[in-house]
PDB file of C-alpha atoms in Angstrom:
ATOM      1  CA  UNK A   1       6.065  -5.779  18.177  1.00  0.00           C
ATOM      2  CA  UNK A   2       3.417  -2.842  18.256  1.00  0.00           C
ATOM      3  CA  UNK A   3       2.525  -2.750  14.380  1.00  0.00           C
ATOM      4  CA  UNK A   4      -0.309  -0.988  13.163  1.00  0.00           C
ATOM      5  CA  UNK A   5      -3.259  -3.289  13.956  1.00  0.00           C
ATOM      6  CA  UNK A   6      -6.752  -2.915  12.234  1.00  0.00           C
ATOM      7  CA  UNK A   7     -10.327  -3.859  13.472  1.00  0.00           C
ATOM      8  CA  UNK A   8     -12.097  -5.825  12.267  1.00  0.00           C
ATOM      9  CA  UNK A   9     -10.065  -8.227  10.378  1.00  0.00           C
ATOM     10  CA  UNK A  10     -13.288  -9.170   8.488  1.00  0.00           C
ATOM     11  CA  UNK A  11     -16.634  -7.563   8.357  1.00  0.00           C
ATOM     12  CA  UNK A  12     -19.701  -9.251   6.426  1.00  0.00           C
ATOM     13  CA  UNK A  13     -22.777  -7.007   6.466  1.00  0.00           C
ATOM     14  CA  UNK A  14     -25.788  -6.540   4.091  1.00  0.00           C
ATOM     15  CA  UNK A  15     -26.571  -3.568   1.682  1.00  0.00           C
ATOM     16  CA  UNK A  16     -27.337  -0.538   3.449  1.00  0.00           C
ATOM     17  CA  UNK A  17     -25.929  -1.093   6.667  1.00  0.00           C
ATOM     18  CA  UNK A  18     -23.372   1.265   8.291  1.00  0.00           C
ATOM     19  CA  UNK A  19     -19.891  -0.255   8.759  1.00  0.00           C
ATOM     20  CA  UNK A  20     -16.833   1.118  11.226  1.00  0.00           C
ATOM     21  CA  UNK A  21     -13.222   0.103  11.137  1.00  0.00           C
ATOM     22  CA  UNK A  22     -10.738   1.006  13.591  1.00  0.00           C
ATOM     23  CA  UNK A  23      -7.283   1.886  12.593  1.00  0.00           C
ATOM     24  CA  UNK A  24      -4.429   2.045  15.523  1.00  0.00           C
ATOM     25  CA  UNK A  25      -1.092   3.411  13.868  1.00  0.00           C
ATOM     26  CA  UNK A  26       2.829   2.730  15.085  1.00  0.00           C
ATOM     27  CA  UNK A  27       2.581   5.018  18.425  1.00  0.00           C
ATOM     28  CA  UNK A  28       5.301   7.547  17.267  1.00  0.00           C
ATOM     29  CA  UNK A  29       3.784   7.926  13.061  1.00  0.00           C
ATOM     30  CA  UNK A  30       2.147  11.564  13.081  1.00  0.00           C
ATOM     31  CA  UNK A  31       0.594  10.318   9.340  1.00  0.00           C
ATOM     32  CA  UNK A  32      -2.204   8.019   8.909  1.00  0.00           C
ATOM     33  CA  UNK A  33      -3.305   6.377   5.697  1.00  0.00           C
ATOM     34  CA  UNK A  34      -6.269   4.837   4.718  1.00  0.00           C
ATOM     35  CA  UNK A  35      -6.183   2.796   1.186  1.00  0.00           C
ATOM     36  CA  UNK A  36      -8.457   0.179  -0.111  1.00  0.00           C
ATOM     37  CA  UNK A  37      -7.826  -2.785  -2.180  1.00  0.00           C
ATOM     38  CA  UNK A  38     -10.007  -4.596  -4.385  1.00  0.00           C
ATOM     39  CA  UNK A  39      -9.196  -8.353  -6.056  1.00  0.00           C
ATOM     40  CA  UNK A  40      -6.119  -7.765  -8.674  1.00  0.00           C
ATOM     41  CA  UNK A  41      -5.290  -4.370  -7.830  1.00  0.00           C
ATOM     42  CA  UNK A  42      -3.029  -2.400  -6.040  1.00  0.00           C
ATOM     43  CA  UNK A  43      -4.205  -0.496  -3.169  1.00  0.00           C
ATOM     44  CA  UNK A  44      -5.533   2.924  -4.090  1.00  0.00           C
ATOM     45  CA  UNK A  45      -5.726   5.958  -1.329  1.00  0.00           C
ATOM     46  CA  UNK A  46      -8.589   7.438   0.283  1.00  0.00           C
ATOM     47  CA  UNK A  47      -7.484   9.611   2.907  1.00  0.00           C
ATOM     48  CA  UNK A  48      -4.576  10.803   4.867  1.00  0.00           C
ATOM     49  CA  UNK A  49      -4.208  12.546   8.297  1.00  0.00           C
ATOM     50  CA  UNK A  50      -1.503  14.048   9.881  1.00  0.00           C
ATOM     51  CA  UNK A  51      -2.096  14.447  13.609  1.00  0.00           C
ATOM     52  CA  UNK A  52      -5.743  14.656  13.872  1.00  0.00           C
ATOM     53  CA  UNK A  53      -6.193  16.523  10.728  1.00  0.00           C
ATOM     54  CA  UNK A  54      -7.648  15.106   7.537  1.00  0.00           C
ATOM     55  CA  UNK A  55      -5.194  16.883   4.489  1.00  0.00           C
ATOM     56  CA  UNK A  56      -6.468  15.136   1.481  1.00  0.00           C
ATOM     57  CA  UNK A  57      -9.498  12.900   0.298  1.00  0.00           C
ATOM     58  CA  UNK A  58      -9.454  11.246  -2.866  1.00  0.00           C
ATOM     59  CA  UNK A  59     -12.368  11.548  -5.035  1.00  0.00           C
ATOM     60  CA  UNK A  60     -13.205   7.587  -4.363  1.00  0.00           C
ATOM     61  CA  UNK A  61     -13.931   8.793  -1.163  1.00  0.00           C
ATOM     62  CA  UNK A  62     -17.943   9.358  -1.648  1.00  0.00           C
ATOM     63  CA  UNK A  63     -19.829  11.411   0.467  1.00  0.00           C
ATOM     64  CA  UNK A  64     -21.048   7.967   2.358  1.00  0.00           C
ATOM     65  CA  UNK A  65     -17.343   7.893   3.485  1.00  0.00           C
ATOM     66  CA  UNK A  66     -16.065   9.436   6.370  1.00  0.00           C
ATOM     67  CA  UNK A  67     -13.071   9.559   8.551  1.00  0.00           C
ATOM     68  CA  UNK A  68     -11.813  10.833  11.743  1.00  0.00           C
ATOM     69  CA  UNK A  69      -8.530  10.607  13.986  1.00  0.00           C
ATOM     70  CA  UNK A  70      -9.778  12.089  17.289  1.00  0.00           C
ATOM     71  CA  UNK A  71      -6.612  13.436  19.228  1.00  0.00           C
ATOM     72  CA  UNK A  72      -4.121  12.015  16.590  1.00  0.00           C
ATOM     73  CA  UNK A  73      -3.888   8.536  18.057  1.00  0.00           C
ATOM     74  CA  UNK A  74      -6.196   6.176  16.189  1.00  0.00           C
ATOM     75  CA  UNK A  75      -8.587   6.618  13.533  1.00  0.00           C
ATOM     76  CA  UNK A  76     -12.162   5.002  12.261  1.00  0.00           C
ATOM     77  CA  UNK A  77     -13.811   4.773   8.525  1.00  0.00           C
ATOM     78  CA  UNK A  78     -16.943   4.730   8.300  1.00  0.00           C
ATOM     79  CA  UNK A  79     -19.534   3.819   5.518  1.00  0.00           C
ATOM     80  CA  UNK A  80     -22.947   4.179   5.392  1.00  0.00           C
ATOM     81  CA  UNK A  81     -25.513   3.025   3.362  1.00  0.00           C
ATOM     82  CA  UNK A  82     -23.397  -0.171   2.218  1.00  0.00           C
ATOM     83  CA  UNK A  83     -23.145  -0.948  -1.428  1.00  0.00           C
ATOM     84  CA  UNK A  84     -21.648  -4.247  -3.193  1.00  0.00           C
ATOM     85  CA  UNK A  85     -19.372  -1.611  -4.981  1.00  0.00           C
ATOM     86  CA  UNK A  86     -17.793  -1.195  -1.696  1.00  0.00           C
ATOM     87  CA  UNK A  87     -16.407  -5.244  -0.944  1.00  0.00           C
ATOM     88  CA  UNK A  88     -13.180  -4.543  -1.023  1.00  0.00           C
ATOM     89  CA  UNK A  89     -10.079  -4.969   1.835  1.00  0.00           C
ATOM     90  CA  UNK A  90      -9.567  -1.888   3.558  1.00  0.00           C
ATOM     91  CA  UNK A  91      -5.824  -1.055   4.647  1.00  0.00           C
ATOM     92  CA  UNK A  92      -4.410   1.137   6.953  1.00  0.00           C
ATOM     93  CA  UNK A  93      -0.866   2.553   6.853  1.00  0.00           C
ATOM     94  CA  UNK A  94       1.375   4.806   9.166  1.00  0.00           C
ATOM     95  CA  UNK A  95       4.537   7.199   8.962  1.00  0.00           C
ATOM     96  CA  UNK A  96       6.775   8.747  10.913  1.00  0.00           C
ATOM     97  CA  UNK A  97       7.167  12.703  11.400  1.00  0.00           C
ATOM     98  CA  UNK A  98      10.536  12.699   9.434  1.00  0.00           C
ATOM     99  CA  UNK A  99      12.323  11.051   6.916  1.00  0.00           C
ATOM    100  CA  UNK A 100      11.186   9.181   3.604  1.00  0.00           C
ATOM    101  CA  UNK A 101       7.325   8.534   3.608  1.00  0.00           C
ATOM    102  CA  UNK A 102       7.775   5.319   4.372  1.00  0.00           C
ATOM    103  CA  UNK A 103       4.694   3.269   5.193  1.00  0.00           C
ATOM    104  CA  UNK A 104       3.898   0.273   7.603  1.00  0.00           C
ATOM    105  CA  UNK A 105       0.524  -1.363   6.815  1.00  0.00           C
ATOM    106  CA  UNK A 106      -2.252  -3.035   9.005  1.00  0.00           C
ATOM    107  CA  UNK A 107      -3.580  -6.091   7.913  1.00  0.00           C
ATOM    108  CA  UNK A 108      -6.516  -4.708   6.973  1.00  0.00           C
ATOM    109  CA  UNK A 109      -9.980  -5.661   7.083  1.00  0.00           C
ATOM    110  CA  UNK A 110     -11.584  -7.063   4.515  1.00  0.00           C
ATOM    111  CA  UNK A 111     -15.447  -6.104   3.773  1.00  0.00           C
ATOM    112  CA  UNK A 112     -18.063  -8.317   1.866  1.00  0.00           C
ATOM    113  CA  UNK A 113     -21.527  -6.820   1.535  1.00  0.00           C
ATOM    114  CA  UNK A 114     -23.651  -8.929   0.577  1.00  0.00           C
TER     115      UNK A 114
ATOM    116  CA  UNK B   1      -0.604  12.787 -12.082  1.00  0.00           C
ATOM    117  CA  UNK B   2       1.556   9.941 -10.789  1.00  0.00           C
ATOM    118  CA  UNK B   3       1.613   6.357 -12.018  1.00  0.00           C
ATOM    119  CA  UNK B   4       3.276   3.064 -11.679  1.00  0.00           C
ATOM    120  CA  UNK B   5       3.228   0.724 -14.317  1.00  0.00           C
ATOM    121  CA  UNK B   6       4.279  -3.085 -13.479  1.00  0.00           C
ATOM    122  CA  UNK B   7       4.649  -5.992 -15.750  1.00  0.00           C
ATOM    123  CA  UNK B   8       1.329  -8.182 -15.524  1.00  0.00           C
ATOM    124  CA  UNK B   9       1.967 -11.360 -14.164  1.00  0.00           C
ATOM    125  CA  UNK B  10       1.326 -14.536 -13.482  1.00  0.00           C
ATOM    126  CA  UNK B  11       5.171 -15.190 -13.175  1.00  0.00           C
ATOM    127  CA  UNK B  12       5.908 -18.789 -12.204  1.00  0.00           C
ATOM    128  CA  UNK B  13       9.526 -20.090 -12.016  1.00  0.00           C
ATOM    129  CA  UNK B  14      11.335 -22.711 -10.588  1.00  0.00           C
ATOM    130  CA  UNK B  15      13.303 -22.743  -7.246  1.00  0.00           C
ATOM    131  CA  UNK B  16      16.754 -21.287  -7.662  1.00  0.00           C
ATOM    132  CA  UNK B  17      15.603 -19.222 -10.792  1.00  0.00           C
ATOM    133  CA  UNK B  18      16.684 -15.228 -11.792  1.00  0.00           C
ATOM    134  CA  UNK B  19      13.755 -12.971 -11.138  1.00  0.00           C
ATOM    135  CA  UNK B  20      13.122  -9.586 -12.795  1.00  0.00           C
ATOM    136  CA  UNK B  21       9.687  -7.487 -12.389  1.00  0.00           C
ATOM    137  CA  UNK B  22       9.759  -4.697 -15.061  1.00  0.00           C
ATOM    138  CA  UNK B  23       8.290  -1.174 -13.359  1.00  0.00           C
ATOM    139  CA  UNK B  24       8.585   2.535 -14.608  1.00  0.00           C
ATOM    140  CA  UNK B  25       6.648   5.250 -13.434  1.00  0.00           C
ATOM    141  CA  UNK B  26       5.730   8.598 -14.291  1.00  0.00           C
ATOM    142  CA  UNK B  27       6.410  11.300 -12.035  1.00  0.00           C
ATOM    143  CA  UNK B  28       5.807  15.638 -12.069  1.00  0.00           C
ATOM    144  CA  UNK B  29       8.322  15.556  -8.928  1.00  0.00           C
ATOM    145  CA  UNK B  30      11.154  13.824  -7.297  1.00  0.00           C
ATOM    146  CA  UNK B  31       9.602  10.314  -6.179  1.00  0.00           C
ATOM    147  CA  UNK B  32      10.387   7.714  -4.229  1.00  0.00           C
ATOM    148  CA  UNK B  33      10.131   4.338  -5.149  1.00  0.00           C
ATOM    149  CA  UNK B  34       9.262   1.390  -3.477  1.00  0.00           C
ATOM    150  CA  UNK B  35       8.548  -2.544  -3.838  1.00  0.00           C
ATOM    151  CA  UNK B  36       6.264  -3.740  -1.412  1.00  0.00           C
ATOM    152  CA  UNK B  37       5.560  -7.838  -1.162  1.00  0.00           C
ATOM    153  CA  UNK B  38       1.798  -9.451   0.322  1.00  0.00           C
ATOM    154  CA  UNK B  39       2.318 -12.782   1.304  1.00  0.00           C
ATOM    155  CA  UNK B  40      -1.004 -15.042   1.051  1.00  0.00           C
ATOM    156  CA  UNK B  41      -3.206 -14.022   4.126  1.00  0.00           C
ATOM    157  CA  UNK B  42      -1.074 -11.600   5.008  1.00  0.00           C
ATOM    158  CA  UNK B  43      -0.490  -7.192   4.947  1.00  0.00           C
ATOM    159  CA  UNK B  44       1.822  -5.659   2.789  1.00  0.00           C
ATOM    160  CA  UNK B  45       5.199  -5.260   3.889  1.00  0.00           C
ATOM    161  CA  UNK B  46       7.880  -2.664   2.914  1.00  0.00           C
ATOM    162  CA  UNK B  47      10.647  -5.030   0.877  1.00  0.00           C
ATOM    163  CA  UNK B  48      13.219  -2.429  -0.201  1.00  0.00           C
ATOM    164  CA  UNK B  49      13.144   1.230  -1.028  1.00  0.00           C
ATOM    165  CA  UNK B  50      15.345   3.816  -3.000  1.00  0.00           C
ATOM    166  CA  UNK B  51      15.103   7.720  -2.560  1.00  0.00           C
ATOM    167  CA  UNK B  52      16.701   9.334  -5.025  1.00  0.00           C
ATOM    168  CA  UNK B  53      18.653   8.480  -9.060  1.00  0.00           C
ATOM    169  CA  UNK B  54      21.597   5.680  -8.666  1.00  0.00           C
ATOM    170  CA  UNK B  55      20.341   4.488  -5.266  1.00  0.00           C
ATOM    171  CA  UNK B  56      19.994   1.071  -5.082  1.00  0.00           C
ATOM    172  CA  UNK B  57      17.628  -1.001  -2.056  1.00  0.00           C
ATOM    173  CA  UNK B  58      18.565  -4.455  -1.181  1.00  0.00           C
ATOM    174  CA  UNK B  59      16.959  -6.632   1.273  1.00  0.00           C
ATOM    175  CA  UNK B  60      16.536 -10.647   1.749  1.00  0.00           C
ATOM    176  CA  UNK B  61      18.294 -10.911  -2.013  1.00  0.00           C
ATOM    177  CA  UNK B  62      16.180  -8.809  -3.639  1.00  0.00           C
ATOM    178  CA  UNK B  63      17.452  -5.777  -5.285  1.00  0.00           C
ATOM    179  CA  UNK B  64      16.048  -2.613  -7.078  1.00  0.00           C
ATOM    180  CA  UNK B  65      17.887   0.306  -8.640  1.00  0.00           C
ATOM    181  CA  UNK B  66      16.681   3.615  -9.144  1.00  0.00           C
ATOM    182  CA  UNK B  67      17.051   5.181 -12.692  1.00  0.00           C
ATOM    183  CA  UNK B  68      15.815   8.339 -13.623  1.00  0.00           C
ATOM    184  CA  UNK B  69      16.864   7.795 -17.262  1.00  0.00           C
ATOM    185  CA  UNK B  70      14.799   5.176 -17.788  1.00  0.00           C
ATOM    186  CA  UNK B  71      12.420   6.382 -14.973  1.00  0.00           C
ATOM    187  CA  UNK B  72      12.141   2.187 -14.176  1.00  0.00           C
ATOM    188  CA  UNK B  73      12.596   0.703 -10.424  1.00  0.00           C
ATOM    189  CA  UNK B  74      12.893  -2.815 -11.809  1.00  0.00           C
ATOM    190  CA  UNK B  75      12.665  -5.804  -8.745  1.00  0.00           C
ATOM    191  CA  UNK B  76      15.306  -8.534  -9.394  1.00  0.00           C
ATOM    192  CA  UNK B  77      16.367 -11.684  -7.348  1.00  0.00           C
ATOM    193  CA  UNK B  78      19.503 -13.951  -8.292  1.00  0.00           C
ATOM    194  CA  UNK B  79      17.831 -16.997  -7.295  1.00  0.00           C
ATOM    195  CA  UNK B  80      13.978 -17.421  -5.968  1.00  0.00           C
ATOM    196  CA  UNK B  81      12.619 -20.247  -3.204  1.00  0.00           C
ATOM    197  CA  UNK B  82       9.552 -21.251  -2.707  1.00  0.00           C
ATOM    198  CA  UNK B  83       9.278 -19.030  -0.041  1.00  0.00           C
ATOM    199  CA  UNK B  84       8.863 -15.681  -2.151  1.00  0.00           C
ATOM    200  CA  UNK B  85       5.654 -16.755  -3.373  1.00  0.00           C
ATOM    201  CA  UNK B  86       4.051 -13.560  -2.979  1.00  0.00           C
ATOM    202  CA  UNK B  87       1.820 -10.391  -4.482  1.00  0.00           C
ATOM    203  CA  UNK B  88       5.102  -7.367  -5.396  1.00  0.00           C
ATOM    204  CA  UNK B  89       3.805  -4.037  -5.471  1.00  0.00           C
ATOM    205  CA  UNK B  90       5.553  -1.241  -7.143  1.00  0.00           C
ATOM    206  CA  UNK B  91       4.798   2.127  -5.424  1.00  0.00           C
ATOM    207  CA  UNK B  92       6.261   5.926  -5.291  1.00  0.00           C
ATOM    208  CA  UNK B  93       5.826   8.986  -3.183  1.00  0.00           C
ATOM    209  CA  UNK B  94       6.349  12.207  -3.530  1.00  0.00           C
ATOM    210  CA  UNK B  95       9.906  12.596  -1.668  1.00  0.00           C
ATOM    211  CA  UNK B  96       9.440  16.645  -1.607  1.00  0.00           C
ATOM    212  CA  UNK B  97       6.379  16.693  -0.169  1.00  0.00           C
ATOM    213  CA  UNK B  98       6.599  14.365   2.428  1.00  0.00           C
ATOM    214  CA  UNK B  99       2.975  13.632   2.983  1.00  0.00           C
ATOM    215  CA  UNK B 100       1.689  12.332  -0.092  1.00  0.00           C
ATOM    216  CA  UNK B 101      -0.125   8.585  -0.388  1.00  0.00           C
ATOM    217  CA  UNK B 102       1.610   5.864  -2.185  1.00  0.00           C
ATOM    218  CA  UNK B 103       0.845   5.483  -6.001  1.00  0.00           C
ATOM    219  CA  UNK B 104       0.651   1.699  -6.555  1.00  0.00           C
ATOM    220  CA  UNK B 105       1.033  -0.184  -9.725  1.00  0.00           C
ATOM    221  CA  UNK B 106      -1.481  -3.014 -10.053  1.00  0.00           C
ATOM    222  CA  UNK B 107       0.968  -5.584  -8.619  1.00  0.00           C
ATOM    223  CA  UNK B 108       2.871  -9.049 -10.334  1.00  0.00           C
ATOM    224  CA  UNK B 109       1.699 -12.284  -8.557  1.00  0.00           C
ATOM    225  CA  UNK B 110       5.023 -14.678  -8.503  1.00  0.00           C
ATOM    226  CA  UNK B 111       4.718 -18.086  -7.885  1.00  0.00           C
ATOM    227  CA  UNK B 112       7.872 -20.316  -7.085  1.00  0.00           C
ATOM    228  CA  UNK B 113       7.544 -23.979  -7.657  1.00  0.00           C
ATOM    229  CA  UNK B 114      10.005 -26.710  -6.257  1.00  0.00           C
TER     230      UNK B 114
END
């Protein structure tokens, strides 16, 4: 079963450290989805991709947030300069070309800086 | 813009009980709706899905119809195990556009005891 699959599954670092997850989507899903989810909530978007372009950025998406999908296969968010704001689980989702925007999700990774 | 309203939980019942999770939304477009489920420790996964007024998604006993009158997507289950112990998250897209995130509501936390 070739899911999406995340990495890390859990990442502990300390304030002000630069963090990278890895994101690798269903082979054949063009879109790529990055959400994160903090305790009680629902997840809430960041950034899409379709292919290896980046179409939208939400505005939680600070400029210590950045995200790539070289050649439209997988993708990696970064953060730098860590904050205790930013402990949250990080989830990434794929789609297919066609069809509803229907989403598989990754396990995520869940952050805690401390 | 786009939002999903769910009833706030807790909800505990007991094995073999009805379940209903209240959720209407408010749309500009032509959404899709959604009810995703997060098992403890584990990703969300896509329970059942509706894409346009009247349709109804079904899947493991669980059941959602679509109304556009009442612009509600409301999650109901004849009789709940243990085993559905879960996180539900109600969630639309923008079925027109094809590439827009999911709008989550905050989620309803059911517990099932035996």
């Amino acid at each position: 079963d070739t899911g999406v699959s995340q990495d890390p599954r859990h990442k502990i670092t300390k304030r002000g450290q630069n963090v990278t997850f890895r994101c690798d989507p269903i082979s054949e899903h063009n879109r790529l989805y990055w959400y994160r989810q903090t305790l009680g909530q629902g997840p809430e978007f960041l950034t899409y991709f379709q292919n290896e372009a980046q179409l939208e950025k939400s505005r939680l998406l600070s400029d210590r947030f950045s995200a790539e999908r070289p050649k439209g296969s997988f993708s990696t968010l970064e953060i730098q300069r860590t904050e205790q704001g930013d402990s949250a689980m990080y989830l990434c989702a794929s789609s297919p070309p066609t069809g509803v925007n229907e989403q598989f999700f990754g396990p995520g990774t869940r952050l805690t800086v401390l | 813009g786009d939002s999903v309203t769910q009833m706030e939980g807790p909800v505990t019942l007991s094995e073999e009980a009805f379940l209903t999770i209240n959720c209407t939304y408010t749309a500009t477009g032509y959404p899709s709706l959604f009810w995703y489920v997060q098992y403890p420790g584990e990703g969300l996964q896509l329970l059942l899905k509706a894409t346009k007024a009247d349709d109804k998604g079904s899947n493991k006993g669980f059941e959602a119809t679509y109304r556009k009158e009442t612009t509600s997507f409301h999650l109901e289950k004849g009789s709940v195990q243990v085993s559905d112990s879960a996180v539900y998250f109600c969630a639309l897209t923008d079925a027109y556009s094809g590439n827009t995130p999911l709008v989550f509501g905050k989620g309803t936390r059911l517990s099932v005891i035996a």
